[in-house]
PQR file of N, CA, C, O and H, with PARSE charges and radii, in Angstrom:
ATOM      1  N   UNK A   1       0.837  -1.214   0.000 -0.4000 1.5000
ATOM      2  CA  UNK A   1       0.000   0.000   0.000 -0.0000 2.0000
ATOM      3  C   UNK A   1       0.872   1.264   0.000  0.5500 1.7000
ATOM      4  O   UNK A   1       1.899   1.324   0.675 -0.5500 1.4000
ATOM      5  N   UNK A   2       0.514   2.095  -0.637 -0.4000 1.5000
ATOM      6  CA  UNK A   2       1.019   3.583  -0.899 -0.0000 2.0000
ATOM      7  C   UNK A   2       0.956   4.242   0.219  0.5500 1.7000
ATOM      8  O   UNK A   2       1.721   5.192   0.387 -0.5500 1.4000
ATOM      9  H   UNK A   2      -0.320   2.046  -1.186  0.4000 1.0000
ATOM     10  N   UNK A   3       0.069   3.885   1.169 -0.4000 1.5000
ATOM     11  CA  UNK A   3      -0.034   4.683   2.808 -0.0000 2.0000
ATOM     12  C   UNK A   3       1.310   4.785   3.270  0.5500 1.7000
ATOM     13  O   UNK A   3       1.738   5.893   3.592 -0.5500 1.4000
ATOM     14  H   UNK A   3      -0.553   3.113   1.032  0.4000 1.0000
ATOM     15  N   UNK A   4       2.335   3.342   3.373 -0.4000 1.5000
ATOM     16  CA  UNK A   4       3.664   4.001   3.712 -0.0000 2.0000
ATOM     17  C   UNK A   4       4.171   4.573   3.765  0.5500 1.7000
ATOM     18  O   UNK A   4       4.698   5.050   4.770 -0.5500 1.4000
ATOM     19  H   UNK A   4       1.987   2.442   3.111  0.4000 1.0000
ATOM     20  N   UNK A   5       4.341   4.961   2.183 -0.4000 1.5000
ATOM     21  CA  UNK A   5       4.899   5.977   1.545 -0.0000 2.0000
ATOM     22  C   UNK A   5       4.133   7.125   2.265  0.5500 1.7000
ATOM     23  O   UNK A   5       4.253   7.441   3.449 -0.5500 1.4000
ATOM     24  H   UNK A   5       3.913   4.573   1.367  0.4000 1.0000
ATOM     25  N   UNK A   6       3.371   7.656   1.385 -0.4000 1.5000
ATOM     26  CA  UNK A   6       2.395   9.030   2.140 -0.0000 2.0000
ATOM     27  C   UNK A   6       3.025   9.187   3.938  0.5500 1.7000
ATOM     28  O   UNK A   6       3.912   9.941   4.338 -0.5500 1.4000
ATOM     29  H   UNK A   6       3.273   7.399   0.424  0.4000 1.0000
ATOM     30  N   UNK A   7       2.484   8.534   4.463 -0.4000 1.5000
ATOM     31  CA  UNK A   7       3.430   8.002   6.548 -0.0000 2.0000
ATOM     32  C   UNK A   7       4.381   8.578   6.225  0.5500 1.7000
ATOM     33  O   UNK A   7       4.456   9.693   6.740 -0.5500 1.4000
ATOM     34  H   UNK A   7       1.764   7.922   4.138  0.4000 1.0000
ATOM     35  N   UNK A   8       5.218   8.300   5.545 -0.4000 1.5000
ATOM     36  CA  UNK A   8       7.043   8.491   5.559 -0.0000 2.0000
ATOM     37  C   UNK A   8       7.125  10.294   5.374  0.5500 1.7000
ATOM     38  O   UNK A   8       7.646  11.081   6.164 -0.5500 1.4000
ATOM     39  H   UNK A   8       5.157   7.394   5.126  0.4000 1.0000
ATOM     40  N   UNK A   9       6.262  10.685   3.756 -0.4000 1.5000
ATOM     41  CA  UNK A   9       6.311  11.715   3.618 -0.0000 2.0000
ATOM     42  C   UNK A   9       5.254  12.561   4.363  0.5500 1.7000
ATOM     43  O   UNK A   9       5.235  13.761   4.089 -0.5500 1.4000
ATOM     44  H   UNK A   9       5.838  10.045   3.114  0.4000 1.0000
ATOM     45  N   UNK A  10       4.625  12.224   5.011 -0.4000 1.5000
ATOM     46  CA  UNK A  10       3.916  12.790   6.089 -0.0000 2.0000
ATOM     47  C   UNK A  10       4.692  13.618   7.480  0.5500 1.7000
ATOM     48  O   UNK A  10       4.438  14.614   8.157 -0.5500 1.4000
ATOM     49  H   UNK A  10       4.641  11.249   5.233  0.4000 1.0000
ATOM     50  N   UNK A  11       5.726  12.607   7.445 -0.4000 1.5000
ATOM     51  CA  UNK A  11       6.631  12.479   8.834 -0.0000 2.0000
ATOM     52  C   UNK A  11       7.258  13.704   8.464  0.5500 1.7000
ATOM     53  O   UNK A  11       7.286  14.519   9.386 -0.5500 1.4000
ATOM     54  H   UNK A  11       5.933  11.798   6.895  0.4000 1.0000
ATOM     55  N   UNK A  12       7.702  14.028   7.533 -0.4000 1.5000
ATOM     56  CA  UNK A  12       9.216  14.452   6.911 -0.0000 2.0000
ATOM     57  C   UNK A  12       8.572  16.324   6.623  0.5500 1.7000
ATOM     58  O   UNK A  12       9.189  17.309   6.216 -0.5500 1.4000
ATOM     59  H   UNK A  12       7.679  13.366   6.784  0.4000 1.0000
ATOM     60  N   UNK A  13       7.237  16.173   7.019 -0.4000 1.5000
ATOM     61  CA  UNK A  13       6.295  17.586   6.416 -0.0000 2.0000
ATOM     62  C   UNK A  13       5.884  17.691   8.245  0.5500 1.7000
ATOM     63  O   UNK A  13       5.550  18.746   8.784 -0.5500 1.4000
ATOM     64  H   UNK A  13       6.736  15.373   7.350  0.4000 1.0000
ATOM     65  N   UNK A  14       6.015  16.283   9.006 -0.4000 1.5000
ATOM     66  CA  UNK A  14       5.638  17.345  10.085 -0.0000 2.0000
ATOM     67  C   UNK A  14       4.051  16.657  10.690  0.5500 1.7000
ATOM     68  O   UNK A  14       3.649  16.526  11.846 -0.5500 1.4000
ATOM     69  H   UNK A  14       6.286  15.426   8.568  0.4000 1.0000
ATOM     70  N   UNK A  15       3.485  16.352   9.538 -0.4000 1.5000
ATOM     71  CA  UNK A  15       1.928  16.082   9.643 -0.0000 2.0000
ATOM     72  C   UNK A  15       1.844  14.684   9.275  0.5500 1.7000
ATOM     73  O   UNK A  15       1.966  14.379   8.089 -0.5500 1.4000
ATOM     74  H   UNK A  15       3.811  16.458   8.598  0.4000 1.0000
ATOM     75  N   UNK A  16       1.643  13.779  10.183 -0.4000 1.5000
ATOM     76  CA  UNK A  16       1.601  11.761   9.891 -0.0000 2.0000
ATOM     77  C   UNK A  16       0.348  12.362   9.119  0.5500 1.7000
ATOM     78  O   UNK A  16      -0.287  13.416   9.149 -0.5500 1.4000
ATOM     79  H   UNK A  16       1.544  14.027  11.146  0.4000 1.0000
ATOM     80  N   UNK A  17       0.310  11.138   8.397 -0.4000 1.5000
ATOM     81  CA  UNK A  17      -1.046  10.781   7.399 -0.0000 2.0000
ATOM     82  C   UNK A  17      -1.994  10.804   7.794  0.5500 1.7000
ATOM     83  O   UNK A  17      -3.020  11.255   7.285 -0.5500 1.4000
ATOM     84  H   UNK A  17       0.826  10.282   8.372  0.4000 1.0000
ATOM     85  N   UNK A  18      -1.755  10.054   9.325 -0.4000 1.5000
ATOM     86  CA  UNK A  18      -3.460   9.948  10.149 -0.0000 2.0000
ATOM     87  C   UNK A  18      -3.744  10.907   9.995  0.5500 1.7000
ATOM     88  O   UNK A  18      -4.755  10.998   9.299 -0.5500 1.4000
ATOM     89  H   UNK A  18      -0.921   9.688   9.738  0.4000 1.0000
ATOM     90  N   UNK A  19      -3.124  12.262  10.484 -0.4000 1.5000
ATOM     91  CA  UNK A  19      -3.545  13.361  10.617 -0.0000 2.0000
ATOM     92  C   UNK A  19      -4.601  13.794   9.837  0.5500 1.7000
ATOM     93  O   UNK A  19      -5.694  14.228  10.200 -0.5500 1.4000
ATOM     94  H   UNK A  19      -2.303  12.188  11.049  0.4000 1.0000
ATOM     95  N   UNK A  20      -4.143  13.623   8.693 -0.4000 1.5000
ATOM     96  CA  UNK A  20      -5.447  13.985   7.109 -0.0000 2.0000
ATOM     97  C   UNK A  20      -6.367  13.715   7.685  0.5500 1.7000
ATOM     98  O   UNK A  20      -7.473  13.772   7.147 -0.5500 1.4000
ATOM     99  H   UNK A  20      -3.255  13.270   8.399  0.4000 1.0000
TER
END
């Protein structure tokens, strides 16, 4: 799943994915 990805670059911006 692409969610990883997105997680990883989520992390890296500050804001996890859950967040969305």
């Amino acid at each position: 799943e692409f969610i990883s990805t997105f997680e990883r670059i989520g992390r890296d911006f500050g804001a996890g994915a859950d967040s969305s």
